[in-house]
XYZ file of C-alpha atoms in Angstrom:
412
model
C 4.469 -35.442 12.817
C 8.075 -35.770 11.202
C 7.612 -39.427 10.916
C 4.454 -39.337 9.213
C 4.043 -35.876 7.077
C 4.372 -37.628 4.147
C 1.738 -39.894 4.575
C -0.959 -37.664 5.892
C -0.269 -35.253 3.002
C -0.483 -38.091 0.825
C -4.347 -38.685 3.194
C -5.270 -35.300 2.488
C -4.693 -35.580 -1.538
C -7.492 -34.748 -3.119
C -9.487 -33.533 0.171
C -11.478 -30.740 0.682
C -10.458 -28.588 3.430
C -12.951 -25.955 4.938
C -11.501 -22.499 5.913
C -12.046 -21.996 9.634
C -14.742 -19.487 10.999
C -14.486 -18.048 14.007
C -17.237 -15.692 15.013
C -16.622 -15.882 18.439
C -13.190 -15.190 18.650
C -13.932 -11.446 19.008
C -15.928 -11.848 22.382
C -13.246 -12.823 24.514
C -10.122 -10.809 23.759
C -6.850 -12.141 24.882
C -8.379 -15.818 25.732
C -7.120 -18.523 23.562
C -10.270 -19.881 21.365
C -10.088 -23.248 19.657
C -10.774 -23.035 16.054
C -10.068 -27.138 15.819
C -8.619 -30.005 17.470
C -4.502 -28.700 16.620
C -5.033 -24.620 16.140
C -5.955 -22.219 18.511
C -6.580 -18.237 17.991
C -6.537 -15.208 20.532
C -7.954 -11.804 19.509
C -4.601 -9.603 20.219
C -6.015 -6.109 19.924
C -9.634 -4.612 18.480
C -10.550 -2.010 15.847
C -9.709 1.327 16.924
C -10.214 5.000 14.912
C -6.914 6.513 13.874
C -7.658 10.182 14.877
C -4.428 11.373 13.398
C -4.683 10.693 9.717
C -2.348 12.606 6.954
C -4.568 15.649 5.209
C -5.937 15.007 1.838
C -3.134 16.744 -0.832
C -5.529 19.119 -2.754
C -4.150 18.959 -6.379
C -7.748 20.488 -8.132
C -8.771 17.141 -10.013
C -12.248 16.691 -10.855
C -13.867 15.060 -8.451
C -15.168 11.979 -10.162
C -10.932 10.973 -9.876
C -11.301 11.713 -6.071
C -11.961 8.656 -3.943
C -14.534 9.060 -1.499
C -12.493 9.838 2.109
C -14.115 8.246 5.160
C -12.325 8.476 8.472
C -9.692 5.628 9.142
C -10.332 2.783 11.880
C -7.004 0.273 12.449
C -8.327 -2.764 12.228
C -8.340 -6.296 14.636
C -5.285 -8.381 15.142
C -4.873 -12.026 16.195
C -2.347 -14.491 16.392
C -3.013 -18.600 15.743
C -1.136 -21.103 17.864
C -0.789 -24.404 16.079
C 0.788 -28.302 17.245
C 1.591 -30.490 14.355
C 0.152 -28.823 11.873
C 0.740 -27.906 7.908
C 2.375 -24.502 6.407
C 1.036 -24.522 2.870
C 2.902 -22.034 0.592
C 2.875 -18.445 2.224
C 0.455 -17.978 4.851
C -1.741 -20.791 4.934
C -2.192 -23.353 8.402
C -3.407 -26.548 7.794
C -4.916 -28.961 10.545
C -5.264 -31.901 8.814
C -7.472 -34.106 11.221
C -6.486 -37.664 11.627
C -4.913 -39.414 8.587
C -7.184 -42.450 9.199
C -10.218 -39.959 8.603
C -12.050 -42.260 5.730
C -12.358 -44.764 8.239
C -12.642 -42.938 11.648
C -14.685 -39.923 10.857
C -12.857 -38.043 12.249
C -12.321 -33.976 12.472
C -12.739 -32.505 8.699
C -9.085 -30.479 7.719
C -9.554 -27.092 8.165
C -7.203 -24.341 6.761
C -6.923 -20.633 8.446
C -4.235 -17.408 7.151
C -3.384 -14.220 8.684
C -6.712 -12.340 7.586
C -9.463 -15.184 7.455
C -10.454 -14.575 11.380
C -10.991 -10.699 10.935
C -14.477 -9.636 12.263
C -17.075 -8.184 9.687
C -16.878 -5.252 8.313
C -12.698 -6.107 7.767
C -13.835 -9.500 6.828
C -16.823 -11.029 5.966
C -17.011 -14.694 7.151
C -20.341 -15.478 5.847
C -19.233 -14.689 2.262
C -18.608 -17.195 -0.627
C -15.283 -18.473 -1.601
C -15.727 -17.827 -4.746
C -16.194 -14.034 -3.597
C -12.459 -13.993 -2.778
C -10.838 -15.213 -6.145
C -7.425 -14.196 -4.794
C -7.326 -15.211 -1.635
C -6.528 -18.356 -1.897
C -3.309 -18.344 -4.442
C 0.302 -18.463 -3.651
C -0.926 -21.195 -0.970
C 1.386 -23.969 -2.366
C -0.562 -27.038 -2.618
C -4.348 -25.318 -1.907
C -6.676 -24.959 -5.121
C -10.412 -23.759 -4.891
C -12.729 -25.252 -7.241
C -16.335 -22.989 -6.935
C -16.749 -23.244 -3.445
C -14.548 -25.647 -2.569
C -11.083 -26.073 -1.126
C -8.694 -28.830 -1.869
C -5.376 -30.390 -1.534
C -3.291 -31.083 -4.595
C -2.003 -34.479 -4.987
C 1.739 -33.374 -6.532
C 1.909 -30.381 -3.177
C 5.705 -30.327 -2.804
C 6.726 -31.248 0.917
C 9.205 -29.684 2.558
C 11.531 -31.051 5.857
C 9.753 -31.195 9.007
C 10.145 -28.089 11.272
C 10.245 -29.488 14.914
C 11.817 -26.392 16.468
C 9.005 -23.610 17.836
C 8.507 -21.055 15.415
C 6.445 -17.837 14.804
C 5.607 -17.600 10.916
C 6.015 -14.584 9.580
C 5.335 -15.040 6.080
C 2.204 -13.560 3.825
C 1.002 -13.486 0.301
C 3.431 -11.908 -2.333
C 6.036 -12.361 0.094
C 9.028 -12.418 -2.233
C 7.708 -8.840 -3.138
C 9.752 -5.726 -1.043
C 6.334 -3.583 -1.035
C 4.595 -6.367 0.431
C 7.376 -6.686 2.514
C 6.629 -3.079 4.196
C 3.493 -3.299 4.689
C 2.759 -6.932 5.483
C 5.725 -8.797 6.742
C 7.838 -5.556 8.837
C 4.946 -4.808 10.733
C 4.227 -8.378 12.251
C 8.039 -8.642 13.041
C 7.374 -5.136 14.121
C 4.751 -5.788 16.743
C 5.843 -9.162 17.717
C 6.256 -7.441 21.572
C 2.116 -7.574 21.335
C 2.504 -11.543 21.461
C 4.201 -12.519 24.785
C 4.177 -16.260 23.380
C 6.250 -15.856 20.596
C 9.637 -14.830 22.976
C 12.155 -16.324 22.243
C 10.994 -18.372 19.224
C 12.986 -18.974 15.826
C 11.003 -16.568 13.136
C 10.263 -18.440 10.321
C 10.237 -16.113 6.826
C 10.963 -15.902 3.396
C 14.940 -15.331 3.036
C 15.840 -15.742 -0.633
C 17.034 -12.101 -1.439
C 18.969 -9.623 0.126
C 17.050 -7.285 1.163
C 15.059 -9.918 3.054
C 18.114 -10.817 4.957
C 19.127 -7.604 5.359
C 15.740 -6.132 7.203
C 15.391 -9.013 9.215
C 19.069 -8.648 11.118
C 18.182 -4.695 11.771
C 14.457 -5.111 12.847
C 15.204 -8.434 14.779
C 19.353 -8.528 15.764
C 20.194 -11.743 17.097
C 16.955 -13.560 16.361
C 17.293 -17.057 15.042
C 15.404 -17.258 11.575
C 14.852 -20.185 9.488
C 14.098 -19.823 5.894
C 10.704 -20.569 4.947
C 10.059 -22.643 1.873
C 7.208 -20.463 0.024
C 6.733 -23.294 -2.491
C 6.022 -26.310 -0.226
C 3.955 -27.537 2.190
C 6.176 -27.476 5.717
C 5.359 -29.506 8.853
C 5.300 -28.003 12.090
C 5.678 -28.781 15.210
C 4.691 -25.998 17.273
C 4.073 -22.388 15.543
C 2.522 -19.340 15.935
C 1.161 -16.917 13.142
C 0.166 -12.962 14.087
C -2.486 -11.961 11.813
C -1.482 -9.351 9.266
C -0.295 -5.806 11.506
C -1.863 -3.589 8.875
C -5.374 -5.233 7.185
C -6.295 -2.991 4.616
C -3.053 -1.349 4.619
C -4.263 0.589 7.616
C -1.232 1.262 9.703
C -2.691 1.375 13.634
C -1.074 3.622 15.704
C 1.410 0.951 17.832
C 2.633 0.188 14.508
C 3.653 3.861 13.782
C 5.223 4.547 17.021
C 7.388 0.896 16.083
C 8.061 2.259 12.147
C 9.310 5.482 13.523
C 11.647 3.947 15.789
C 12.778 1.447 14.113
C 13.217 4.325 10.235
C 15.215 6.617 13.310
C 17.518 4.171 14.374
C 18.648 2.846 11.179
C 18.609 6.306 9.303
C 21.107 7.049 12.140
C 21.874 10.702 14.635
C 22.899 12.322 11.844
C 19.923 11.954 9.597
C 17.997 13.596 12.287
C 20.169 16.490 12.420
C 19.757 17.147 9.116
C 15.399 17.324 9.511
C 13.192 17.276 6.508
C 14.093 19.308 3.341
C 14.975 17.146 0.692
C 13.185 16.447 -2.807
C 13.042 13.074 -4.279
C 11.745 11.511 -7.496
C 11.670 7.937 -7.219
C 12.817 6.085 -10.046
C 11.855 2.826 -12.281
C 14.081 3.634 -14.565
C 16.653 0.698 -13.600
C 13.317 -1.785 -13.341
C 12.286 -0.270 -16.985
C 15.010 -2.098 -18.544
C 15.332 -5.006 -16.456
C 11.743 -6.042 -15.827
C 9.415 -4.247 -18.265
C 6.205 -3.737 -17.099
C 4.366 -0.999 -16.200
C 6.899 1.358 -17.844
C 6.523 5.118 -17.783
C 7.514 6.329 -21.491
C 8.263 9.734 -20.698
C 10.068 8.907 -17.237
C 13.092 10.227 -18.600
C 10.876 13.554 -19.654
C 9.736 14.189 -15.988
C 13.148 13.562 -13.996
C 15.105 16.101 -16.231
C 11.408 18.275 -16.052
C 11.396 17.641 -12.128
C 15.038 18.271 -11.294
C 15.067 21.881 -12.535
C 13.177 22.142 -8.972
C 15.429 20.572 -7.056
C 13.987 16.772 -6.954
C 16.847 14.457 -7.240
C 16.087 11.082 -8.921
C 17.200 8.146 -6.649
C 16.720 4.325 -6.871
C 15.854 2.705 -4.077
C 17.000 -1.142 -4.874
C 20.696 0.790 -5.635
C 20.978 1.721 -1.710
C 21.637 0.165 1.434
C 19.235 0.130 4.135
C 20.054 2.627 6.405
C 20.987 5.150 3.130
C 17.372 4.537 1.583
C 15.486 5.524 5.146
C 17.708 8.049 6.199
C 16.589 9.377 2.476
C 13.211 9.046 3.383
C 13.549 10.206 6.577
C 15.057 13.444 5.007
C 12.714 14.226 2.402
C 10.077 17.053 2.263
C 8.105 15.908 -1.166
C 8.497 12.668 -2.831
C 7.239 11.853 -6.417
C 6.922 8.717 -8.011
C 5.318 5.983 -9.828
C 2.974 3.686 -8.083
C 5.590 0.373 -6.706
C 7.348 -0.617 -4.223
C 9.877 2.080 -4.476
C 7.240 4.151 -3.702
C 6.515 2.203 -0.620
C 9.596 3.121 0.866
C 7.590 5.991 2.397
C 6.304 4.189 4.990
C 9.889 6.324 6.421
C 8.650 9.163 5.920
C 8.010 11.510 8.745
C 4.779 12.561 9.622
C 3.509 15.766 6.975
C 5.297 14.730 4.215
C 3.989 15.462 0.799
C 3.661 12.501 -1.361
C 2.764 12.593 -4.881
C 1.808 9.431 -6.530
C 1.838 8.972 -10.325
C -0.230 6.126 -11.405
C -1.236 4.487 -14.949
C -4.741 3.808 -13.495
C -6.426 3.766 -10.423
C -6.636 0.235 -9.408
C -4.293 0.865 -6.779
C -5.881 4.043 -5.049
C -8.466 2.658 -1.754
C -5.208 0.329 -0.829
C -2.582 3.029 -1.704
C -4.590 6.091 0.194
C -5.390 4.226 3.152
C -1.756 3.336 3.576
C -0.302 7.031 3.242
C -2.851 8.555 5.011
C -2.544 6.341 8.106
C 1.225 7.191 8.358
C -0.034 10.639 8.675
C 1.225 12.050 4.777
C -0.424 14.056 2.849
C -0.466 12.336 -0.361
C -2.151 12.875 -3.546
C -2.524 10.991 -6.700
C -2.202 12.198 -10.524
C -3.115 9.801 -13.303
C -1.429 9.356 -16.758
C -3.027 7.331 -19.908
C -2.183 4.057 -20.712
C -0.185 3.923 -24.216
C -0.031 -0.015 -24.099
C -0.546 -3.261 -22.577
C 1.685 -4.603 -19.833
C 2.314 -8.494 -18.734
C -1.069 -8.231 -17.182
C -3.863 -5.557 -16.592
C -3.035 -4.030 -13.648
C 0.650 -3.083 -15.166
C 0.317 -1.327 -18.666
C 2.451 0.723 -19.872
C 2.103 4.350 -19.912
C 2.752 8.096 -19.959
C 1.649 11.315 -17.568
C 1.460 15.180 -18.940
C 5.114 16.648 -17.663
C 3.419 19.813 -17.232
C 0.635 18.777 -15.174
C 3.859 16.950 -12.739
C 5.539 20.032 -12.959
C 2.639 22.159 -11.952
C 1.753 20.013 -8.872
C 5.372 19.403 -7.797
C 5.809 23.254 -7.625
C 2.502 23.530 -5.167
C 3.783 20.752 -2.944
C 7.287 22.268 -2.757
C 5.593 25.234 -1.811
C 3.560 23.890 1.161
């Protein structure tokens, strides 16, 4: 495929390409099903009920703020196998059929990602694509049009991969929140894939912090940097499914998380147990990204640390130092972001408050607590202007009502 990439990308310009369905895949768990004529798919493990989930933190709001609780079920995971086929932007597999296709007829391109072969409920095959209006972006090179899926005619192309690679990558991958709960728990529970042993892992590496998790969750694995903004041949790959759909962390993925938060948080991080307080911070992002700033942030940490909560900032620590603080906390606070999401360390029974400008975060944010096993609450503020976009205004929370709540968590 090195030889020719360039002109079968330059065959597919302009092409539709139909996202793969796979109904059957399901049936046969652990046999390899053929979803076309270059990819291949094998159900890895099937919905299961948690059992186990953190309790709901009780913090007296009115119940129309309350989201409805249903019990937790960890959902499917698969892997794709692939032979000369296209990586478009993130997450995206490509088969493109035969170059020659306007003349042969031959096999239609079809395009598959790490949560398009979930079974229904997870994932509803038989829906529209216009029904999933973001599924489809940060897929360099893909555009959908109605119901239709197409390949750009200016898609950058990257260099040929020929080595055998398992591609890690997903959507908002140069995000660190997406980062722990989409793209640690594949590397995580890359043991569930026997076929990817011994393969280079191909990821995002730009920052870092990417760097950085990669050599303690996979020391001594060869990693190739993965161009998020081009279309990459490859040779030979495999792609696991996402570990955690719906931010539903199943329970091999816990016992993985807590090994992996132990080892790096160190001996003497377990010594110490669970007792500290933490506020997490945007103060630093505040200044140097401004969007979804809390006004009175300044207000609450002052307000906060006359009970003991210490402010930190995550981005400002190493590794180890930020889950061994995790590790060792008791209560966290903090704004909804991906400081936040550095509780996916915390140990089982933790108290997690979330403060949050609106609540177009909560289904994704509860299920993800309450599957590690935290008992985690939310409390809104009011938004006092718009943000960059909608779903990041700026805003302020009541420093009593904090106050009052952090007391009753410190005091469970």
């Amino acid at each position: 495929m090195a030889e020719n990439a360039a002109a079968i990308l330059r065959g597919l310009a302009g092409r539709e390409v139909a996202p793969v369905r796979a109904p059957d895949l399901w049936a046969q768990p652990g046999i390899w099903y053929p979803l076309s004529p270059r990819l291949r798919a094998k159900a890895v493990a099937g919905a299961a009920p948690l059992g186990d989930e953190g309790p709901r933190l009780a913090l007296g709001a009115p119940p129309e703020t309350e989201i409805e609780r249903q019990p937790l079920q960890a959902r499917p995971r698969y892997v794709v196998a692939g032979k000369n086929v296209l990586l478009a932007g993130q997450r995206a597999l490509i088969d493109p059929g035969d170059p020659d296709i306007a003349e042969s007829g031959a096999a239609e391109p079809v395009l598959v990602n790490d949560v398009l072969l979930l079974p229904a409920p997870f994932f509803d095959q038989s829906r529209p694509l216009s029904a999933f209006p973001r599924e489809f972006r940060m897929t360099h090179g893909v555009s959908r049009a109605g119901e239709r899926l197409g390949i750009s005619a200016d898609a950058h192309l990257a260099p040929p991969i020929e080595t055998p690679v398992v591609a890690l990558g997903s959507t908002e991958s140069r995000n660190y929140g997406s980062w722990l709960f989409r793209i640690l728990p594949k590397l995580l529970l890359l043991d569930e894939i026997p076929e990817a042993a011994g393969r280079a892992l191909l990821m995002p590496m730009e920052a870092e912090w990417m760097r950085e998790i990669v050599a303690a969750a996979a020391p001594g694995r060869d990693v190739i940097a993965q161009d998020v903004t081009a279309i990459t041949p490859l040779a030979d790959c495999l792609a696991p499914s996402l570990a955690a759909p719906g931010n539903v962390f199943p329970s091999a993925l816990r016992r993985a998380l807590t090994g992996f938060a132990a080892r790096l948080a160190g001996p003497a991080s377990s010594a110490r147990g669970a007792g500290r307080r933490l506020y997490i911070s945007r103060r630093s992002w505040s200044k140097t990204a401004p969007r979804r700033i809390l006004m009175n942030e300044d207000e609450i940490v002052t307000r906060l640390g006359t009970l003991g909560f210490e402010e930190i900032r995550p981005e400002t620590l190493p590794l180890g130092a930020r889950i061994a603080a995790f590790q060792e906390a008791e209560v966290v606070i903090g704004p909804s972001g991906s400081g936040l999401f550095n509780c996916v360390f915390c140990r089982p029974g933790t108290t997690i408050l979330e403060l949050e400008p609106h609540g177009g975060f909560r289904p994704m944010h509860q299920s993800l607590y309450r599957s590690l096993g935290l008992a985690h609450g939310f409390l809104r503020g009011e938004i006092v202007s718009p943000g960059p976009a909608p779903a990041h205004p700026n805003w302020r929370i009541e420093a009593e009502a904090v106050l009052r709540i952090a007391e009753a968590c410190a005091a469970r």
